[in-house]
Structure formats: C-alpha cells, structure tokens
CSV table of C-alpha atoms in Angstrom, one decimal:
chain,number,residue,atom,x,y,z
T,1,UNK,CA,51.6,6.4,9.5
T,2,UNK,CA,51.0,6.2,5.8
T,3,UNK,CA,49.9,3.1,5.3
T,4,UNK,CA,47.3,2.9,8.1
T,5,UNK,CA,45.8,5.9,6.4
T,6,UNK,CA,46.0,4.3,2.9
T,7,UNK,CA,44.2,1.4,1.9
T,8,UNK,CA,46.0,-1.7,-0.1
T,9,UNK,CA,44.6,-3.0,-2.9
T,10,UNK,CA,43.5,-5.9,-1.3
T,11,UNK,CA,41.7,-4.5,1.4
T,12,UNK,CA,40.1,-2.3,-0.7
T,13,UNK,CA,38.7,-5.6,-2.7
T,14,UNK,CA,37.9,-7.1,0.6
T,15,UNK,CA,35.6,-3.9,1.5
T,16,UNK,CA,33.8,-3.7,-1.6
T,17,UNK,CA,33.3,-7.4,-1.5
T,18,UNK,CA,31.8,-7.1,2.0
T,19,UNK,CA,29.5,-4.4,1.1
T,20,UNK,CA,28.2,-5.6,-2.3
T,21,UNK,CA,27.5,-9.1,0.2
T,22,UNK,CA,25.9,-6.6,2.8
T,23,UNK,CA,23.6,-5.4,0.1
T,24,UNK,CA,23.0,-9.3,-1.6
T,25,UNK,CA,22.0,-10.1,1.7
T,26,UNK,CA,19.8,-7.1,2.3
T,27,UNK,CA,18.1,-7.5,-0.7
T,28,UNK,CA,17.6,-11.7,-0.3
T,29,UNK,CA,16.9,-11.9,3.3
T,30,UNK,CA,13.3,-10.4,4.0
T,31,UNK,CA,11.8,-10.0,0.8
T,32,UNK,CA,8.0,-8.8,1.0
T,33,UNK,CA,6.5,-11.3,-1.5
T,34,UNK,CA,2.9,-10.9,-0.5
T,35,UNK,CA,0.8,-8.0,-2.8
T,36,UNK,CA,0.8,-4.5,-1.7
T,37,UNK,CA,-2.4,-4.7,1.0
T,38,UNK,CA,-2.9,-7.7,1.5
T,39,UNK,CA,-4.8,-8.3,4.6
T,40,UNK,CA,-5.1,-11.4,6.8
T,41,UNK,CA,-7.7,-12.3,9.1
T,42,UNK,CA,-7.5,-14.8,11.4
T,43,UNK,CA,-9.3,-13.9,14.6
T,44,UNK,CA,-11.6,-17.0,14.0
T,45,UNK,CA,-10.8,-18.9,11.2
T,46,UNK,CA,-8.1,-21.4,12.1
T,47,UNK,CA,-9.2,-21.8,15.9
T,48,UNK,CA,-12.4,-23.4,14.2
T,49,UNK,CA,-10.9,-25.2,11.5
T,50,UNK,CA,-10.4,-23.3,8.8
T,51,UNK,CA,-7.5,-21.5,6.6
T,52,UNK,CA,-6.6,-17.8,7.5
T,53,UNK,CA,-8.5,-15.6,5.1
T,54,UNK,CA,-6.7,-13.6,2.7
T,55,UNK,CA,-8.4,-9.9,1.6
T,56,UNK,CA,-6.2,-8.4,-1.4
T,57,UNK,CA,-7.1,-4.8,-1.7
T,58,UNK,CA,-5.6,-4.6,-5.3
T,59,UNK,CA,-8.7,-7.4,-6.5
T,60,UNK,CA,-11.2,-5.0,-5.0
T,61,UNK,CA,-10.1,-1.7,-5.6
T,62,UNK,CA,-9.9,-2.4,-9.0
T,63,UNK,CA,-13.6,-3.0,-8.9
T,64,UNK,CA,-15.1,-0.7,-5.9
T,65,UNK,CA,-13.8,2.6,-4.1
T,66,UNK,CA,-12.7,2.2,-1.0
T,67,UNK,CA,-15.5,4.5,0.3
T,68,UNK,CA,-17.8,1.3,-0.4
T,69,UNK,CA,-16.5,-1.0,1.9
T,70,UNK,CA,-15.3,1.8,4.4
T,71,UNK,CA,-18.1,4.1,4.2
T,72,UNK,CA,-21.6,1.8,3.3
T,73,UNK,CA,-20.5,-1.2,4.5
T,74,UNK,CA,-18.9,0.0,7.5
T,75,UNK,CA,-15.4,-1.9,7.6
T,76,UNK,CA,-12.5,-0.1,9.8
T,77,UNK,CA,-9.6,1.3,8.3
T,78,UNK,CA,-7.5,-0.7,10.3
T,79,UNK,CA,-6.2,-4.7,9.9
T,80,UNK,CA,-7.5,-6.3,13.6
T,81,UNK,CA,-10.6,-3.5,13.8
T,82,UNK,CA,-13.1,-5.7,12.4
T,83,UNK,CA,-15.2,-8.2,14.2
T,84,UNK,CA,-16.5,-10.4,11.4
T,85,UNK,CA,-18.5,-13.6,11.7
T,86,UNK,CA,-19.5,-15.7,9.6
T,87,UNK,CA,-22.7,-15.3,11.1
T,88,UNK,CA,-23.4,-12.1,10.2
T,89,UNK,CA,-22.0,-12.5,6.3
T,90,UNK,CA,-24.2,-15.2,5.6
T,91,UNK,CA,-27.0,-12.5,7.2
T,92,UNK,CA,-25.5,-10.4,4.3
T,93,UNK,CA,-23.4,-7.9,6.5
T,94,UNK,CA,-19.5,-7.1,5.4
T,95,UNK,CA,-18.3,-9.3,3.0
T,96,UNK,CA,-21.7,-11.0,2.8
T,97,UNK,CA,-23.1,-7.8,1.1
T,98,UNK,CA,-21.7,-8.3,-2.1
T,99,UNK,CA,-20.6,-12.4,-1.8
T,100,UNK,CA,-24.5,-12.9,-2.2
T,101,UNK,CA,-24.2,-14.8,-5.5
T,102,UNK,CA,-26.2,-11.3,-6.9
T,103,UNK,CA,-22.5,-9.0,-7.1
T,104,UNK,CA,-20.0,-11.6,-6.8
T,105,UNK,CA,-20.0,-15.4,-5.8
T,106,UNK,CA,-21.6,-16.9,-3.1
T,107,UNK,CA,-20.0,-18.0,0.5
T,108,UNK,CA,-20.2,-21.3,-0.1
T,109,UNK,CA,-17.1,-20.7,-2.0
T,110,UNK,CA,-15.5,-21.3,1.6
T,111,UNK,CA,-12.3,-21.9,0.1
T,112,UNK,CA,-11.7,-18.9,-2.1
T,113,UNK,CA,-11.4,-16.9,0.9
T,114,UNK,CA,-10.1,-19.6,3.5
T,115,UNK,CA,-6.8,-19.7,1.2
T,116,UNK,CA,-4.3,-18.6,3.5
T,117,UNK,CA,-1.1,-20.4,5.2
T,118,UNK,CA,-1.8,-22.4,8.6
T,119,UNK,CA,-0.4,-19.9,11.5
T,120,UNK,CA,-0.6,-16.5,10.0
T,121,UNK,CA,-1.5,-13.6,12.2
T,122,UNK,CA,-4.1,-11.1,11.4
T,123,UNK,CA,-2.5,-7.8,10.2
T,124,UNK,CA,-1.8,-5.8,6.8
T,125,UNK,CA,0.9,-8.2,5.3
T,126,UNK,CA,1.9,-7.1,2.1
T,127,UNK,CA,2.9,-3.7,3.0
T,128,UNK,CA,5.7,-1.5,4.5
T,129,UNK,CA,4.9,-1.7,8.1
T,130,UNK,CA,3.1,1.7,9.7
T,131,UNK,CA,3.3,-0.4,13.5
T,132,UNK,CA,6.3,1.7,15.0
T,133,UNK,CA,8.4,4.3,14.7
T,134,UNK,CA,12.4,3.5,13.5
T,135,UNK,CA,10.8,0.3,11.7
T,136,UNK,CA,11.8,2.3,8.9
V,1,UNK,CA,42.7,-14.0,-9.1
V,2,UNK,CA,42.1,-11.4,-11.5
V,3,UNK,CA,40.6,-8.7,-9.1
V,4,UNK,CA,38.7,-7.3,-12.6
V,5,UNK,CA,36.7,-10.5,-12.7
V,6,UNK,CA,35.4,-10.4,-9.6
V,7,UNK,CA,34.5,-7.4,-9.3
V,8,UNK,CA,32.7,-7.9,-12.2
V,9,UNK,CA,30.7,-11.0,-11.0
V,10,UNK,CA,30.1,-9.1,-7.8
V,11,UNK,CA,28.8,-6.3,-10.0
V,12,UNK,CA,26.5,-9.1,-12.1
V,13,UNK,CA,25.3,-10.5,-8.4
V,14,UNK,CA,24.4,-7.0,-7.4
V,15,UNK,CA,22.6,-6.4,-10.1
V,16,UNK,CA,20.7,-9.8,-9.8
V,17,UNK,CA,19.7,-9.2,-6.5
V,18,UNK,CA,18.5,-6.0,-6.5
V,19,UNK,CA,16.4,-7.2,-9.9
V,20,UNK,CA,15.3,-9.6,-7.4
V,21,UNK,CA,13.8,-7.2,-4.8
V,22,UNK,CA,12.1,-5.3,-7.7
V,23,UNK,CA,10.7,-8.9,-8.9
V,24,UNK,CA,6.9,-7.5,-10.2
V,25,UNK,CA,3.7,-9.7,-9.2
V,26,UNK,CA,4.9,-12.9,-7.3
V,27,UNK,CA,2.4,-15.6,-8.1
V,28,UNK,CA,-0.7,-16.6,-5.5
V,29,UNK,CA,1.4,-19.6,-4.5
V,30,UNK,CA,4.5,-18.3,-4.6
V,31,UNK,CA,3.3,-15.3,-2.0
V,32,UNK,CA,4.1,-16.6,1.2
V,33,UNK,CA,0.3,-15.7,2.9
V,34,UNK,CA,-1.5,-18.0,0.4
V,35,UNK,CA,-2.0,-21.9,0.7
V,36,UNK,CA,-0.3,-23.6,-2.0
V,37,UNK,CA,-2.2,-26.6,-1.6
V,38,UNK,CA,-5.4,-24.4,-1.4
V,39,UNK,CA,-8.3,-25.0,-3.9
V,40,UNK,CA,-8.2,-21.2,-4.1
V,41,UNK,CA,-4.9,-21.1,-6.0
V,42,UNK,CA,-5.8,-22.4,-9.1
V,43,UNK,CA,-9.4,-20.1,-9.2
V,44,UNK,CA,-7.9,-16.5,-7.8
V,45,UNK,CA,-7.0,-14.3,-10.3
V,46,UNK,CA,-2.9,-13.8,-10.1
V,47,UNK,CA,-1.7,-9.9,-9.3
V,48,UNK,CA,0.2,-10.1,-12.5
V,49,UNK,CA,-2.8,-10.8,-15.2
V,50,UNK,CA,-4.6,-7.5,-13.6
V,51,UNK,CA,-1.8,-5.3,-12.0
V,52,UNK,CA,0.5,-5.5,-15.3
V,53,UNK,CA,-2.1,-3.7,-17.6
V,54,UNK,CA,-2.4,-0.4,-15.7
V,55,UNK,CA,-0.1,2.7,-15.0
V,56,UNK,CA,2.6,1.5,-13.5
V,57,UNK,CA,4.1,3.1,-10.2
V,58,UNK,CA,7.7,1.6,-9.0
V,59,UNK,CA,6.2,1.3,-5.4
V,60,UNK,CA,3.6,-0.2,-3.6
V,61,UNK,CA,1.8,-2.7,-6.3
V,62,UNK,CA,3.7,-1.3,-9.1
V,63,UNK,CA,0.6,0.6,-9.9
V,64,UNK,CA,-1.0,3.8,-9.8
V,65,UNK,CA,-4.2,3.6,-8.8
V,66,UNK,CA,-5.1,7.6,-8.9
V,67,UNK,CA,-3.7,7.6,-12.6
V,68,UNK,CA,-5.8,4.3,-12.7
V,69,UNK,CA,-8.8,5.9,-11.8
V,70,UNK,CA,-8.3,9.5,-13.5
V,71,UNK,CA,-6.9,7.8,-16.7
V,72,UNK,CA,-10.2,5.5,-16.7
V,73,UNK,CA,-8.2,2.2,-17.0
V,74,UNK,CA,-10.6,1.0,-14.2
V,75,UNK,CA,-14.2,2.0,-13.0
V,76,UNK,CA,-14.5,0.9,-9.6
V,77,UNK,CA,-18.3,1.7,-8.0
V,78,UNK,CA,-18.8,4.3,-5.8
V,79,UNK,CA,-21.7,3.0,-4.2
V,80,UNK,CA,-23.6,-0.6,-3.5
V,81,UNK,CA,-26.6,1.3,-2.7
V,82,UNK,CA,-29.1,3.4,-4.3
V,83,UNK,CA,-29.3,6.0,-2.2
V,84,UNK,CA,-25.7,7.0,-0.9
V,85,UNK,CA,-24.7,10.0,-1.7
V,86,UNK,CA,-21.2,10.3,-3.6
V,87,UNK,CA,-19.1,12.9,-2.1
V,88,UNK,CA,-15.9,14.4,-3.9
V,89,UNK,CA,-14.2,18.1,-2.8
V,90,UNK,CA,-11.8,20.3,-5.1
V,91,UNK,CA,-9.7,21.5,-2.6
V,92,UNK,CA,-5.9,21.8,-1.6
V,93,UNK,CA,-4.8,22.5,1.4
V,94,UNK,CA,-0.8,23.6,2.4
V,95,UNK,CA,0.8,22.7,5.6
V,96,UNK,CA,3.5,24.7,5.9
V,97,UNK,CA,4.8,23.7,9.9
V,98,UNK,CA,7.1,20.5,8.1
V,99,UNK,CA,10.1,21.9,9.9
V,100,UNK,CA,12.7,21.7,7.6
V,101,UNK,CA,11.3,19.3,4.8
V,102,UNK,CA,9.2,21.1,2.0
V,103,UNK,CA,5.6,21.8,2.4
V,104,UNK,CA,2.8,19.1,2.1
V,105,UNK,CA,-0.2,19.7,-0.4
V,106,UNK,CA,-2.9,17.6,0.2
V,107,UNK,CA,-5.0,17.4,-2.7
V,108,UNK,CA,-8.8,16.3,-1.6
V,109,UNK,CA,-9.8,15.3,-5.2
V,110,UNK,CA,-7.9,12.0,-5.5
V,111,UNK,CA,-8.7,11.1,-2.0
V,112,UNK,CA,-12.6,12.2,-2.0
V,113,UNK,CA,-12.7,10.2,-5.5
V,114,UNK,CA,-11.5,7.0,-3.8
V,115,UNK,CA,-12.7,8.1,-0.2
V,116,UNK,CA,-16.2,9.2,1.5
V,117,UNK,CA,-15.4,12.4,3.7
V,118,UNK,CA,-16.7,10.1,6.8
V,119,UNK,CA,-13.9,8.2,6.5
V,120,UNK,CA,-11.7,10.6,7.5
V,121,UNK,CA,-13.7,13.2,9.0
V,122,UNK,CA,-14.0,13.7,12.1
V,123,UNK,CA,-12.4,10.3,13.1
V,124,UNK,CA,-9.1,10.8,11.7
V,125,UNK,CA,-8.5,14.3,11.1
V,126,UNK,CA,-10.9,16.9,12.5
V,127,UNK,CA,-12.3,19.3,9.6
V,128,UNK,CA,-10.8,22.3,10.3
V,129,UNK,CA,-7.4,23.6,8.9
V,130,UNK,CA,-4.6,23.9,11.3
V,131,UNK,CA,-6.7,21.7,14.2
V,132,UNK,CA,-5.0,18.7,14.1
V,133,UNK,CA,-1.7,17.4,15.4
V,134,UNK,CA,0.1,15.9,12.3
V,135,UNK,CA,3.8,14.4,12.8
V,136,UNK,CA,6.2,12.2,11.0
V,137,UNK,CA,6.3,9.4,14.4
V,138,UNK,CA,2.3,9.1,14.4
V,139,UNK,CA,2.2,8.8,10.9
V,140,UNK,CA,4.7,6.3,11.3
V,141,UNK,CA,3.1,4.6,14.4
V,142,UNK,CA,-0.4,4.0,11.8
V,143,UNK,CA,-2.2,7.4,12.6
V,144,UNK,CA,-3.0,10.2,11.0
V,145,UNK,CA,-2.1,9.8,7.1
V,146,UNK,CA,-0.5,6.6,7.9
V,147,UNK,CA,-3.8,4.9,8.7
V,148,UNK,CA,-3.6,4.3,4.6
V,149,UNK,CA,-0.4,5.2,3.4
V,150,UNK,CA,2.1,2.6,3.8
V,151,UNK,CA,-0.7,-0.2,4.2
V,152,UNK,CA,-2.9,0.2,1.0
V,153,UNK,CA,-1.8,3.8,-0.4
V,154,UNK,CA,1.7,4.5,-1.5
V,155,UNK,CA,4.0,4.0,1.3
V,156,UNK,CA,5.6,6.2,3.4
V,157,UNK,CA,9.0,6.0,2.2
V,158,UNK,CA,7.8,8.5,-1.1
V,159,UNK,CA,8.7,11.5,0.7
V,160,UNK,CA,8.0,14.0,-2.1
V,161,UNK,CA,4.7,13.1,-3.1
V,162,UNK,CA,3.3,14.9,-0.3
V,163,UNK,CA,6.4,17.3,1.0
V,164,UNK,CA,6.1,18.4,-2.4
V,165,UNK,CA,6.0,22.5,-1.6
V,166,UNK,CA,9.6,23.9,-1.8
V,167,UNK,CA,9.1,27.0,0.4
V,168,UNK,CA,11.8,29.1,-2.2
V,169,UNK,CA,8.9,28.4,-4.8
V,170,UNK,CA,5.9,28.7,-2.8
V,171,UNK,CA,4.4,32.2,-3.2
V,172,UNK,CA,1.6,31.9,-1.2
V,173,UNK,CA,0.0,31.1,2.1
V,174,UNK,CA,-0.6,27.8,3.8
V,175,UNK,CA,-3.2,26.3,4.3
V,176,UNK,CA,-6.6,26.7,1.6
V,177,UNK,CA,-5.9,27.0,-1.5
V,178,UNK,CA,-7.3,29.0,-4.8
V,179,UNK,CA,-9.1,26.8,-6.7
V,180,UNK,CA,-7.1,24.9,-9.4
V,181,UNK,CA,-3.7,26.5,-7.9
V,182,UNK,CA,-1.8,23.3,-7.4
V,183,UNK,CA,-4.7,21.2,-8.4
V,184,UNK,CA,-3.5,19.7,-11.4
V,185,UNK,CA,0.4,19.0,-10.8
V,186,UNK,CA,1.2,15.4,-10.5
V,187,UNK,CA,2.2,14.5,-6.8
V,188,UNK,CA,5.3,13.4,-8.4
C-alpha cells in the first residue's frame, strides 16, 4: 500500500518532465504573433485579385481616437460589420477620408494596405478571441 | 544521468519558452497576417520602433494606451471635422450584482477621452444605470464590454482592472458615483 501512495524518484522526474513539456508545448504551439488589434479584411480583396488588407489599430490609435473613425467616419465596432468598397474610398468615404493624399497618403498606395497573406479570413486577428464562451 | 542536470535544463527550457510567449513586437514579416513578399513590408512602420517608446502594459500590445494618452506620450485627434463636437464625462459608476467577484468601476473619463458617447450609447449599453443586462458569457461571446476589450482594449483575462471594488472596502452605494471618489485610482 505504501509505495502506490509514494512516489519514486524516478517517477517523480518523469512527472515534472512531462509537465514542464506540457507547458513548452503550451507556450510554442499557438503563439499569437500578429499585433494586439490587428484587423483583416478580406470580404473583397482576394476574390478580385488582390492581398487581404491588414488595419493595425496600434498605427492609428496612436494618431486618432477611436471616436474618429467610429463616431465621424462611421466604421462598426465590429471585424466583418463593415461593407467597404473601394468605390466609395476613392469617393472619400471610410478609409478614403483621410488616405486623400491631404491627411495621410493616397490610395494608389494599393499595396500598403493590400499587404496581407493569400487566404486569411476577415476577423480581429491579433487578439484574445471575444467569439465564444470557454475559448478562454 | 544526473537527475540535478536535467532538471536544470528543463528549468533553462522553461524559462526559454515562456520568454518566448512574452517575445515583445514581432516584426511585419515575421507576423503571420502580413505578406513577406509584400512591397508593404519594407514601407510600414514595425510595432516595435512606435510601441517600445510608450508606457508599457504586460498585455495586449505591451502598452498602455490610457497612460499613453493621460501622460501625453501621444496626441491622437479627436475629430477630422470642424464642427464635431468632442464629448468627455467625469463619471463612475459601481456595479455591485458581480456575484461573488469584487465590484466593477467603470470610469467614463478614459473611455469618453478615447470614445464618442454614440459609440456606446444607446447601441451597446442603454444610458441608464442598472438597465442593462451585463454578464461574464456575453462579454465573452463579443457583447457588452467585450465589443472592445479583448479585441483592441485590454483583454479580458485582466480581471481586476474592472472587478476592482472589494465589497469589505467599499463604503458606499453602487451605482453613480461622488465626483472624484474613485476617479483617480489607477485600474490596476
């Protein structure tokens, strides 16, 4: 009865080593390497030939509130909720309001936006999920 | 084998990989969303020459972007045009039904300096103390408070910054708060 109840040394090591993998692997597997916020949107771009777009909040909140974009400019606080053409930025709605070459640079600049990874999906990237409970 | 030893390299892994998972700013091409072979890469400004010179934060982007913001490191705009009217409230409110987890303050000031009250009101929360639904699971599920915290505001596993009431401490009542009661403590 003792020894079931008592660990040898060697088990012990073979525990620990386990665990301390457990966590290696933990820590290696999924690692979130894109920024904090980072949005992709990719309703349109790659079905007509372009590269996913890539929005990183952390470039633009450093320069504008987020009442700007979500309050004057009228973007939805939520990845998907946004029904952006390119259409309507070159008209000088969304993005086009300030990529006018008067604020920031111009949309011929197609690339600096169309920078993203072939395939990705349009959500929040960068960030601890909010899409389900027990994700957690 | 000397059991000492490995344990010890075990230890050294360890510590290696959870340095690893606190890596700060990964490179643009490095980031897994952007192109490597995008034009872009060599233009974009990297997360580290920005991120690394503000308050830092050990979550989200390492940074704190009300300290940011109160501390005058940056000066985002408030407005693009001429005639928008710039909102901000003083005003903290106590929710006090959090079950057994402390009390949540929410401070308006940081939020209204970053936020327009639109944004939130009605189409989030509804204006009115005690008239909205709040839980843990819809915050979770993206609703709620979770519409920005744990996408672009500090994520939702910082318990404490808003359960930050212990109710042995807490003298008063939930909901509105005296002016400048809890105002000025750090949510941390």
């Amino acid at each position: 009865m003792k020894n079931k109840t008592t660990h040898s040394p060697e088990s012990l090591v073979r525990r620990i080593i386990l665990s301390l993998s457990l966590v290696f692997f933990i820590s290696f597997s999924a690692p979130v390497v894109a920024e904090y916020g980072d949005v992709v949107i990719n309703k349109r771009a790659e079905k007509e030939g372009m590269r996913p777009v890539i929005f990183p909040h952390w470039f633009h909140r450093i320069r504008f509130r987020c009442k700007v974009c979500h309050n004057e400019l009228g973007f939805k606080m939520r990845a998907g909720g946004n029904d952006i053409t390119m259409g309507e930025i070159t008209e000088g709605k969304y993005c086009g309001m300030c990529h006018n070459g008067e604020i920031s640079w111009t949309i011929e600049n197609c690339d600096l936006c169309h920078s993203g990874l072939p395939g990705l999906k349009s959500a929040i990237h960068g960030s601890n999920e909010t899409s389900g409970p027990g994700r957690w | 084998m000397n059991k000492k030893l490995i344990l010890g390299i075990l230890l050294l892994t360890l510590s290696a990989a959870l340095f690893a998972q606190k890596a700060k700013w990964v490179a643009l091409k490095n980031d897994q969303l952007h192109d490597p072979q995008s034009p872009a890469i060599h233009v974009l400004q990297q997360p580290a020459e920005a991120l690394s010179l503000l308050p830092p934060d050990y979550t989200g982007n390492l940074v704190s972007w009300v300290d940011a913001l109160q501390e005058h490191y940056i000066e985002p705009r408030s407005t693009l045009f001429s005639d928008t009217q710039v909102n901000t409230l003083e005003m903290d409110i106590v929710m006090g039904n959090t079950g057994e987890m402390p009390m949540v303050m929410f401070p308006h000031t940081p939020h209204t300096e970053w936020l327009d009250c639109k944004n939130c009101h009605d189409v989030i929360f509804k204006e009115k103390v005690g008239a909205n639904p709040i839980n843990m699971f819809a915050i979770l599920n993206g609703e709620y408070c979770g519409r920005c915290h744990g996408a672009v505001a500090f994520p939702l596993t910082e318990c404490n910054r808003c359960h930050s009431v212990a109710r042995n401490v807490f003298t008063g009542k939930p909901g509105v708060q005296p002016k400048g009661f809890i105002q000025n403590r750090k949510p941390r």
